[in-house]
XYZ file of C-alpha atoms in Angstrom:
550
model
C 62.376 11.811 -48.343
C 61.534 8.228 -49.012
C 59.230 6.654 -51.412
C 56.683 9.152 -53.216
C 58.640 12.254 -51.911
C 61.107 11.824 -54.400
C 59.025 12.611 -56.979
C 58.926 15.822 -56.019
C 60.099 18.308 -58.491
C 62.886 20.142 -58.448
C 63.654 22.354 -61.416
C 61.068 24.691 -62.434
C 60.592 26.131 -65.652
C 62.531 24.078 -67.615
C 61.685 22.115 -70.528
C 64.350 18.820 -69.721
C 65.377 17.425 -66.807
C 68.971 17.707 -68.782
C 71.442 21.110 -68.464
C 72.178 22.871 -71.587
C 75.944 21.461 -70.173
C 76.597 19.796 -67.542
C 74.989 16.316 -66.565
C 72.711 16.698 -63.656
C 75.044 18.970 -61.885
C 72.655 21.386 -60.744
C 72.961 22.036 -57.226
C 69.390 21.410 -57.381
C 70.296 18.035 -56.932
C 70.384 18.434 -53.218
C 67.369 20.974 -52.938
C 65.248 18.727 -51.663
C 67.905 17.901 -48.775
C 68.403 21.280 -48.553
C 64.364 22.213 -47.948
C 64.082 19.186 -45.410
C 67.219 20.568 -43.409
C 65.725 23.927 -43.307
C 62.568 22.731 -42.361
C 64.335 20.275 -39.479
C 66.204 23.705 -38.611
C 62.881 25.136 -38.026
C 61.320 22.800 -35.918
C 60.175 23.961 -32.208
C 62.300 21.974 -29.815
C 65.384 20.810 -31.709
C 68.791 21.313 -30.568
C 70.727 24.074 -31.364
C 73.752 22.638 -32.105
C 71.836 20.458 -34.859
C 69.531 23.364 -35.814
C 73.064 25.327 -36.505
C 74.391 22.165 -38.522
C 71.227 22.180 -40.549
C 71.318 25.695 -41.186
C 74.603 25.833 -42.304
C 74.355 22.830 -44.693
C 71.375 24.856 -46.733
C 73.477 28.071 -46.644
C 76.239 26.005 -47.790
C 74.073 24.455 -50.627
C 72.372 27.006 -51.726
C 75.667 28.953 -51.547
C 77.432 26.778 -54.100
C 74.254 26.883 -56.195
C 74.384 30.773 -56.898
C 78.013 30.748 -57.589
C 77.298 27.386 -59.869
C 74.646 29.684 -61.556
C 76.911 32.885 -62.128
C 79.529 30.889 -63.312
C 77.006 28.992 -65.897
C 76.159 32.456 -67.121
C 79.780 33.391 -67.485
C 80.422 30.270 -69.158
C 76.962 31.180 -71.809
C 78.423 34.260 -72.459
C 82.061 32.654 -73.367
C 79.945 30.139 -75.823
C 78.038 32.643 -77.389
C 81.163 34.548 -78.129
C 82.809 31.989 -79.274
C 80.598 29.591 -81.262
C 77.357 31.456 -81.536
C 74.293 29.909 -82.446
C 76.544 27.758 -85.065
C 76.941 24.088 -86.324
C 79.389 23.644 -83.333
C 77.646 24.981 -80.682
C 74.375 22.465 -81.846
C 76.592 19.827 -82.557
C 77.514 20.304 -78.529
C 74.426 20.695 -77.073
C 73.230 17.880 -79.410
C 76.194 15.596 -77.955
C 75.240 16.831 -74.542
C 71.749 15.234 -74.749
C 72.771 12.097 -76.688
C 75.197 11.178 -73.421
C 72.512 12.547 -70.702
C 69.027 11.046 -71.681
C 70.455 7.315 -71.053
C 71.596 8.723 -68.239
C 68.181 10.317 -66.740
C 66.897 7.988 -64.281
C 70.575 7.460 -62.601
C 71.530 10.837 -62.798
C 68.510 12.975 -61.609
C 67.439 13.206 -58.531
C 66.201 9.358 -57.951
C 69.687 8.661 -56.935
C 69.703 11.168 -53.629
C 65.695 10.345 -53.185
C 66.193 6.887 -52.721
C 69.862 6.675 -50.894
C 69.435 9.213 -48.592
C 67.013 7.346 -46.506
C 68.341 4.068 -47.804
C 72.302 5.340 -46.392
C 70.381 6.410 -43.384
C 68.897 3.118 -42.334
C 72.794 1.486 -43.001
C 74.141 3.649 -40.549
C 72.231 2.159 -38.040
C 72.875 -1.027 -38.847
C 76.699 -0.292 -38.902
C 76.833 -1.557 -42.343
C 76.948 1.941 -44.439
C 80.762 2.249 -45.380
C 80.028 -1.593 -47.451
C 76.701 -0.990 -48.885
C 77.375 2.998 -50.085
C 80.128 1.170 -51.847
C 77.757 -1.711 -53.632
C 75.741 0.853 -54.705
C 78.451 2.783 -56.280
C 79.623 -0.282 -57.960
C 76.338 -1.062 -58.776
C 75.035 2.222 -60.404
C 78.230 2.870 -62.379
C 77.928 -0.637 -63.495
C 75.152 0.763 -65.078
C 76.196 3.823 -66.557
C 79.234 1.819 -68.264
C 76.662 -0.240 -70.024
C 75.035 2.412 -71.244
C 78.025 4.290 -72.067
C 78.916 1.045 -74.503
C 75.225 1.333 -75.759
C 75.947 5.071 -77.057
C 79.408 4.294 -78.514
C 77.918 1.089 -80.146
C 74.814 2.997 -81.662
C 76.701 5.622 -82.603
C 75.638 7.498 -85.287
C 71.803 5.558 -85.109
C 71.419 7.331 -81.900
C 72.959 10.697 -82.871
C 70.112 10.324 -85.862
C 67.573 9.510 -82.896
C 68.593 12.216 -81.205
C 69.242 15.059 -84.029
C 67.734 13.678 -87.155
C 67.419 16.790 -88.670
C 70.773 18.080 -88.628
C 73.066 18.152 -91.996
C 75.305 15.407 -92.608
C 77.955 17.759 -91.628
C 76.059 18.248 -88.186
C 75.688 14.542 -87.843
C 79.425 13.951 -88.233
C 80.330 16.901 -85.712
C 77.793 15.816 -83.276
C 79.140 11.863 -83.593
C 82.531 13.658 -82.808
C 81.353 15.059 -79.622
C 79.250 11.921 -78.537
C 82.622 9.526 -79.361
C 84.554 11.864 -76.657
C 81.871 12.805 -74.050
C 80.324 9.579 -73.656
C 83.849 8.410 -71.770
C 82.483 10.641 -68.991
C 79.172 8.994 -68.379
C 80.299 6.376 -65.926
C 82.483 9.131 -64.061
C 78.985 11.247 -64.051
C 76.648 8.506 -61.908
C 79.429 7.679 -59.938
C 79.736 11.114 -58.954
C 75.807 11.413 -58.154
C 75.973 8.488 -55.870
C 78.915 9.952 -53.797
C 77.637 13.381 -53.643
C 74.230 11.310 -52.134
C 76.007 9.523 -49.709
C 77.580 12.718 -48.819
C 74.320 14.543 -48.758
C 73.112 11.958 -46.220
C 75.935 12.773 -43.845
C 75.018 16.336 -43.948
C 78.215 17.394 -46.392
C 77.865 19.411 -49.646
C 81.313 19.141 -50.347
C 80.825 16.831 -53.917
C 77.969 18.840 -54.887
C 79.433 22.156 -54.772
C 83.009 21.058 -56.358
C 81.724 19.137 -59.188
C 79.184 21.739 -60.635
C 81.775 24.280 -60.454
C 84.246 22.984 -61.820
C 83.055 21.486 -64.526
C 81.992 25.165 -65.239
C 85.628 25.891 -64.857
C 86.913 23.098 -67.267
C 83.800 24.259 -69.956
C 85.227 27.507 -70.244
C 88.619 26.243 -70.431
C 87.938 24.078 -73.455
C 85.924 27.404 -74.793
C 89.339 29.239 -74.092
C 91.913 26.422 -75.680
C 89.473 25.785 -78.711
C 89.322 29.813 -79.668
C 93.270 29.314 -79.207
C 93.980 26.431 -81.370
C 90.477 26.002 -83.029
C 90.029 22.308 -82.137
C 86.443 22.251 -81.817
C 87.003 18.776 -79.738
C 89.365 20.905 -77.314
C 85.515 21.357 -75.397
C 84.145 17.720 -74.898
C 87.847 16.662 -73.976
C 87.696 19.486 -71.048
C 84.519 18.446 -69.596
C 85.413 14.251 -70.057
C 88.572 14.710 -68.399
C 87.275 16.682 -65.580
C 84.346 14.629 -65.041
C 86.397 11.925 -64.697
C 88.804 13.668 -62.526
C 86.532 15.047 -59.782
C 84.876 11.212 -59.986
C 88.728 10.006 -58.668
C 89.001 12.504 -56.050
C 85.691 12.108 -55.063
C 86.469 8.489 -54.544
C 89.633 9.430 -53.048
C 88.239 11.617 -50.467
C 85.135 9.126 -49.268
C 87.683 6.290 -49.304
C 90.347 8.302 -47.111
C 87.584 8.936 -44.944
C 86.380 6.118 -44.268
C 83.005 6.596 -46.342
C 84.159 3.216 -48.889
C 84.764 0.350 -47.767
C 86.541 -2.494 -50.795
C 84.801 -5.305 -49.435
C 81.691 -4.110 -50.521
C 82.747 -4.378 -54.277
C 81.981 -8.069 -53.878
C 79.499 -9.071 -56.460
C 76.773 -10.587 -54.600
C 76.357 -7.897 -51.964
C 76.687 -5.667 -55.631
C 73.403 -7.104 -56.786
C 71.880 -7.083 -53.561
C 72.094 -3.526 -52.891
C 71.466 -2.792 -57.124
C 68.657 -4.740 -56.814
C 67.105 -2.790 -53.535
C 67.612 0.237 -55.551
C 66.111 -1.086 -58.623
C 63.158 -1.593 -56.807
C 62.817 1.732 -54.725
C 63.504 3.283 -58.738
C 60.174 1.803 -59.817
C 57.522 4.734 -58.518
C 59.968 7.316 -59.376
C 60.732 6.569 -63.116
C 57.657 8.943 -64.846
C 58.761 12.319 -63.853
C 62.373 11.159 -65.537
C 60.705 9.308 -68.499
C 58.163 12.129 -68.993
C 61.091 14.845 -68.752
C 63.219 13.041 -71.198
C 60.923 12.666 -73.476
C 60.006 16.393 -73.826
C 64.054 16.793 -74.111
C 64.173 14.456 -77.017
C 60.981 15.327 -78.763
C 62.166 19.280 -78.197
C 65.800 18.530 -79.715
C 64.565 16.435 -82.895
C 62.154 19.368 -84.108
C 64.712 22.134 -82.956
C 67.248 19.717 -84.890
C 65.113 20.459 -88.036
C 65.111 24.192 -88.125
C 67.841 26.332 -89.139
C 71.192 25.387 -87.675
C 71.762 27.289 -84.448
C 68.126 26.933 -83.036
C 69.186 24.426 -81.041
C 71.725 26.252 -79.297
C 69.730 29.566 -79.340
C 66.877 27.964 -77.032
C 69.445 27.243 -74.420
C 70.779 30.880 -74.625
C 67.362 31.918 -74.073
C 66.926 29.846 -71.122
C 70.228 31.222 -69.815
C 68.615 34.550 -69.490
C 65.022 32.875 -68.226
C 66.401 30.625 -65.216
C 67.612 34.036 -63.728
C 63.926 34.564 -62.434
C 63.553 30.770 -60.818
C 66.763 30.941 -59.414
C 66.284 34.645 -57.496
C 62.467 34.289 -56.735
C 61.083 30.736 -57.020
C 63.836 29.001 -55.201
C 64.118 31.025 -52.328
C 60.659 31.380 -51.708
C 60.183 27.714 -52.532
C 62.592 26.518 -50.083
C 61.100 29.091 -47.316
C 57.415 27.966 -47.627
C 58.468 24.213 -47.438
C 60.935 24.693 -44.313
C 57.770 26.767 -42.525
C 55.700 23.587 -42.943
C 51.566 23.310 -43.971
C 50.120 26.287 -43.386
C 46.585 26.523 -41.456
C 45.069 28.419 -44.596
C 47.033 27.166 -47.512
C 44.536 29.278 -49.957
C 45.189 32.309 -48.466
C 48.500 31.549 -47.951
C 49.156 31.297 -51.982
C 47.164 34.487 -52.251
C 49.464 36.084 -50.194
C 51.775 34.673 -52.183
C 50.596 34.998 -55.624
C 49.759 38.941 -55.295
C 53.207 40.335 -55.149
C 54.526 37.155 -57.296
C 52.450 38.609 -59.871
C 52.549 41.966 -59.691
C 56.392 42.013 -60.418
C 56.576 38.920 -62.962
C 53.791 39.914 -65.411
C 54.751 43.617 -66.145
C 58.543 41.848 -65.822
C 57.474 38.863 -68.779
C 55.861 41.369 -70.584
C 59.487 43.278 -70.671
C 61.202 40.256 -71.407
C 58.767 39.196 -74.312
C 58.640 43.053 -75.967
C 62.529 43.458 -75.499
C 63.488 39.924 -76.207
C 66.072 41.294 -79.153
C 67.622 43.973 -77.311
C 68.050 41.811 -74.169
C 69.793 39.077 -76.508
C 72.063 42.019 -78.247
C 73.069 43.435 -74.820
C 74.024 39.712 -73.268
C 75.508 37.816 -76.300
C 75.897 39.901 -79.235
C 79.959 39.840 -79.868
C 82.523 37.195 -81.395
C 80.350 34.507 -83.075
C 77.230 35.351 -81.889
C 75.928 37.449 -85.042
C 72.260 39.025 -85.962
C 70.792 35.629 -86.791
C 72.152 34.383 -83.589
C 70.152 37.630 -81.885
C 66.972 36.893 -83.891
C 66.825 32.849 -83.388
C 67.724 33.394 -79.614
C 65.440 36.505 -79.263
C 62.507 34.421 -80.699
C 62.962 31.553 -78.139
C 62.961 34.309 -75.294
C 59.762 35.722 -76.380
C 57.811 32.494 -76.449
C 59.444 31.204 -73.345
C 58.783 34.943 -71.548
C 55.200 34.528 -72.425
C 54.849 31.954 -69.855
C 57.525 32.843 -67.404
C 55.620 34.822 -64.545
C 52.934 31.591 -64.525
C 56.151 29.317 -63.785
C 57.672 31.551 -61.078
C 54.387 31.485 -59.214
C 53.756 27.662 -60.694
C 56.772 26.324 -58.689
C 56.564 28.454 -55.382
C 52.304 26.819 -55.102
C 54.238 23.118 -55.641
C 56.574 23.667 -53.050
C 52.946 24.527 -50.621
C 51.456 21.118 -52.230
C 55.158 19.445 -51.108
C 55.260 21.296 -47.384
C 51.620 19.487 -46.832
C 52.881 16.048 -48.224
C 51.223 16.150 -51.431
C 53.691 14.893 -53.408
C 51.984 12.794 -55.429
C 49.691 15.056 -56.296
C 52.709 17.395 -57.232
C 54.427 15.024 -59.375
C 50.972 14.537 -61.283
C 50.931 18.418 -62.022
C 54.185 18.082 -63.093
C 53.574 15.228 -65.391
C 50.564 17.112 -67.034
C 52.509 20.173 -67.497
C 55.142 18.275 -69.453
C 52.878 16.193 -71.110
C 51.063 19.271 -72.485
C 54.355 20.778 -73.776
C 55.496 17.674 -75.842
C 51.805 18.054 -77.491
C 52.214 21.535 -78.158
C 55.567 20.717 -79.740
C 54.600 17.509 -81.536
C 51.689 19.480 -83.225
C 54.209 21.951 -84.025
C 56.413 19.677 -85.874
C 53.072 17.791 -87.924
C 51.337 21.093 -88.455
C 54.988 22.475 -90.390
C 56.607 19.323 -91.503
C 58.782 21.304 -93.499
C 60.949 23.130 -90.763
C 59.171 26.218 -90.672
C 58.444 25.905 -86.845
C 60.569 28.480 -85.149
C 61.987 28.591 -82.050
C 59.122 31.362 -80.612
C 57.227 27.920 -80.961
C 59.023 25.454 -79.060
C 59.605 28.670 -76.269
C 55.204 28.987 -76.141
C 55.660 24.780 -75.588
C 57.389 25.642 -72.688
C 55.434 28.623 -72.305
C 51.649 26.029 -72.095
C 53.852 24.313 -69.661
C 54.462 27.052 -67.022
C 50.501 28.468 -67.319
C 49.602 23.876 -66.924
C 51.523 24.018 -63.797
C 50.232 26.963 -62.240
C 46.437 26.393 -63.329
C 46.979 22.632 -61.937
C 48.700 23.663 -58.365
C 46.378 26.523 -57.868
C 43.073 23.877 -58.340
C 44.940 21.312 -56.238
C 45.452 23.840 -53.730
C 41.216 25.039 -54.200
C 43.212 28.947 -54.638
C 42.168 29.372 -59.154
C 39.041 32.021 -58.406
C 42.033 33.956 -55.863
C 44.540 32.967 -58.165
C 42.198 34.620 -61.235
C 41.641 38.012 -59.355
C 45.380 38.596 -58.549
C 45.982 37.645 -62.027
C 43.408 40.056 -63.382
C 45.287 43.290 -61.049
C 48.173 42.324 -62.062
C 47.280 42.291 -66.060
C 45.872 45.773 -65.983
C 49.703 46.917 -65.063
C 51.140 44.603 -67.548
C 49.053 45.706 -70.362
C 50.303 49.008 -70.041
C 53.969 48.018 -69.976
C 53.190 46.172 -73.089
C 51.813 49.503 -74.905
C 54.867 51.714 -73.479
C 57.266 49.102 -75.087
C 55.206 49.241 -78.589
C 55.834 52.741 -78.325
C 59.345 52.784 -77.276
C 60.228 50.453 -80.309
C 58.687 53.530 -82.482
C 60.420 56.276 -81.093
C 63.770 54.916 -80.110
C 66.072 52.664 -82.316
C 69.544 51.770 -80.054
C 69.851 49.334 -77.762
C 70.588 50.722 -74.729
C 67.975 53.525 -75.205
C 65.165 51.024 -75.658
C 66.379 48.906 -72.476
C 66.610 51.946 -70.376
C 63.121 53.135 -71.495
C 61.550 49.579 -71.152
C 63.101 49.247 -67.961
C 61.792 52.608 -66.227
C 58.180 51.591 -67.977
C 58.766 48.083 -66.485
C 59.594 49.431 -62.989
C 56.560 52.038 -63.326
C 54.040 49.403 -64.058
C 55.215 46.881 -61.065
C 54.745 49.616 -58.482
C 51.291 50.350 -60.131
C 50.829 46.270 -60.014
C 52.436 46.500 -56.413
C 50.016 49.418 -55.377
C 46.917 47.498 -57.149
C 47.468 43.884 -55.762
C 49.404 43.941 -53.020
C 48.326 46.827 -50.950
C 49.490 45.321 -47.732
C 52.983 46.417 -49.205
C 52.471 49.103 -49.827
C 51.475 50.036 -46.721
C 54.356 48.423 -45.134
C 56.661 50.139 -46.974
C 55.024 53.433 -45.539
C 55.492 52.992 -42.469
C 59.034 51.764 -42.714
C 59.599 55.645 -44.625
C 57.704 57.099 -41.859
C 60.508 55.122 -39.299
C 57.564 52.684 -38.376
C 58.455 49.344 -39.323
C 57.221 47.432 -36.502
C 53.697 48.067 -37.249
C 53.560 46.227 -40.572
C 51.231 43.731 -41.148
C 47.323 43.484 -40.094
């Protein structure tokens, strides 16, 4: 996990590096420890006992991801009741990003790349307790620096950041930046620690933190619907930031994990310095991430007030796919290792990949309002909440199957130690969607872009990543032909839903009609380009299981 594989990529599908909330808290953050322990688990040879530890560390991860994830959604669903797609809930999200892109290259995963191996080697040279503490010192040095660059900047970086917002906007977003920003020291801190812990084979840090800062988000939701002090929300997630950052200090130090003497200033810039210098390769993915985040917020910034806030919602309801199909799968091809045929491996791959996710983005796309309506619509969250969110799901949905598959054929390029190569994808991929977006903004300098535009950005991104890992991988003319079963399927969906829209007009009606049209036209996909399932699933009707497979 040293040097270039820590450039690997590790959130699919999205257009920033940056949460719609909380500040690299992810539980992606340890995915890549996650996929190596797996794959150590896996190894021929290893003992148990450490297989077992390995195995339950991923379960363990991956554990406190999904509950990380449903309580994200929960915590959507409170914000779109309560604020909607309104000047509050931008003025947020806006805050969220002013406080975060400073932030990127400490916060991200550099931080567990580099110090996992670097924690590694100080264990064996009996010096880890010391230097895990200069780095600490070190790194939220850092982030207090920055945090007095925000507050001094003020409102020239909220204008950086959200130029296009109203006055009023500007002022509410300053608000949230003033309060949130006391949280960015507690933030790296707490990304260092949950490294070091990470290292030692604990997820403790990771898990709590995510969750709850969830927790405290939909407490401040709660109190601020109570009393209607909008602030009530970026006090909640400061003060809990900060609060998990003391116990997390509290807990390593009880432990043994800290040691004081390694606060002393020259062994500070020592160890800064050593990371400094590991940071160097790994600082494009971050700079080439953040960049699509701030280009994406400025032009969202200039379109009706809510968009901002709406393309989050949207992605809400899009992550759902990464997180149930590409990360397991991901994580499962990179723990097996390189296979002998990695072409036909991402056929086999690709075929059933596709066959669900096309007819399923076609779904998405044609039934982007009533999804929206069914998820959100209640409290705040009116019709022109529905219709700016609805159009960011359609553009995003247009690209979402190419994504899933995108991310699952990076993970093969990472399991053969291409990560380089990976990284470069990556790089494209985002490159291409701040182009799309910039041309956007030129082509309509007068706000007219919608949000359906900046979702087909991220759209051009997801199709970039899969076109680039499938000719890395030498797979495109196999890629092409399981793309070309799959659209026959899809196309059909896509006529059943144009119908449906004429001959039902509630909600619920349309969803339960898309859905049996969506489910009819994946088993046709199924049937068409992944036979071999079919098949299998024969003869486990027929009580035959054990004779799946050629």
């Amino acid at each position: 996990m040293s040097g270039e594989a820590g450039t690997a990529p590790t959130r699919p599908g999205r257009a920033a590096a940056v949460p719609a909330v909380e500040p690299g808290l992810d539980p992606a953050l340890g995915e890549e420890i996650v996929a190596e322990a797996a794959a150590a688990a896996a190894r021929p040879g290893r003992d148990p006992a450490e297989s077992g530890r390995h195995r339950r560390f991923a379960v363990l991860l991956m554990g406190g991801a999904l509950v990380s994830k449903l309580l994200g959604f929960v915590r959507e669903i409170v914000m779109a009741h309560t604020l909607g797609a309104s000047l509050a809930a931008d003025g947020f999200r806006g805050a969220m990003t002013a406080i975060l892109l400073p932030l990127a290259v400490l916060q991200n995963e550099s931080v567990p790349a580099l110090l996992v191996p670097m924690y590694r080697e100080w264990r064996r040279s009996g010096d880890a307790a010391r230097r895990l503490t200069a780095l600490t010192v070190a790194i939220t040095g850092m982030a207090v620096a920055l945090m007095l660059g925000v507050q001094a900047l003020g409102m020239l970086w909220v204008d950086a950041i959200v130029g296009g917002y109203s006055p009023a906007g500007q002022a509410l977003t300053l608000d949230f930046v003033r309060v949130m920003a006391l949280g960015m020291p507690a933030s790296a801190l707490l990304n260092c620690l949950a490294a070091g812990e990470i290292a030692l084979g604990r997820s403790r840090l990771t898990i709590v933190r995510a969750n709850i800062l969830n927790v405290a988000v939909l407490a401040g939701l709660v109190l601020m619907g109570w009393t209607g002090w909008v602030l009530a929300l970026a006090w909640a997630f400061t003060l809990a930031m900060n609060g998990v950052a003391l116990c997390g200090l509290w807990w390593l130090w009880r432990e043994g994990l800290l040691d004081p003497a390694g606060a002393r200033p020259a062994l500070v810039r020592a160890v800064g310095g050593e990371f400094l210098r590991g940071l160097r390769p790994l600082l494009p993915i971050p700079a080439v991430e953040q960049a699509n985040v701030w280009i994406e917020r400025v032009l969202a910034s200039r379109l009706t007030a809510g968009t901002v806030a709406s393309i989050d919602y949207a992605r809400t309801l899009t992550e759902s796919a990464l997180l149930l199909i590409s990360q397991p799968l991901g994580l499962t091809v990179l723990a097996g290792g390189p296979a002998a045929d990695m072409r036909r491996q991402a056929e086999a791959i690709a075929r059933p990949i596709l066959a669900v996710m096309l007819p399923g983005s076609v779904f998405v796309a044609a039934f982007a309002p009533e999804i929206t309506r069914l998820v959100f619509a209640r409290g705040a969250f009116d019709e022109a909440a529905v219709l700016l969110s609805s159009q960011a799901l359609r553009g995003i949905a247009a690209g979402l199957w190419a994504a899933t598959l995108g991310w699952i054929l990076m993970r093969i390029l990472n399991g053969a130690g291409r990560n380089g190569a990976a990284a470069g994808v990556l790089t494209g991929a985002h490159a291409v969607n701040i182009a799309l977006n910039l041309a956007t903004g030129l082509a309509l300098p007068d706000g007219w872009a919608s949000p359906l535009m900046l979702g087909l950005g991220e759209a051009a991104r997801g199709l970039v990543l899969l076109v680039g890992t499938g000719l890395l991988l030498g797979c495109t003319r196999r890629l092409a032909v399981a793309v070309l079963l799959a659209a026959g399927p899809a196309a059909l969906t896509g006529l059943a839903a144009w119908q449906i829209h004429l001959a039902w007009s509630g909600t619920l009606a349309r969803l339960a009609a898309g859905a049996l049209a969506c489910g009819i036209g994946i088993l046709l996909a199924l049937a068409l380009a992944a036979p071999d399932l079919r098949g299998m699933a024969g003869r486990i009707v027929r009580g035959r299981p054990g004779t799946a497979g050629h």
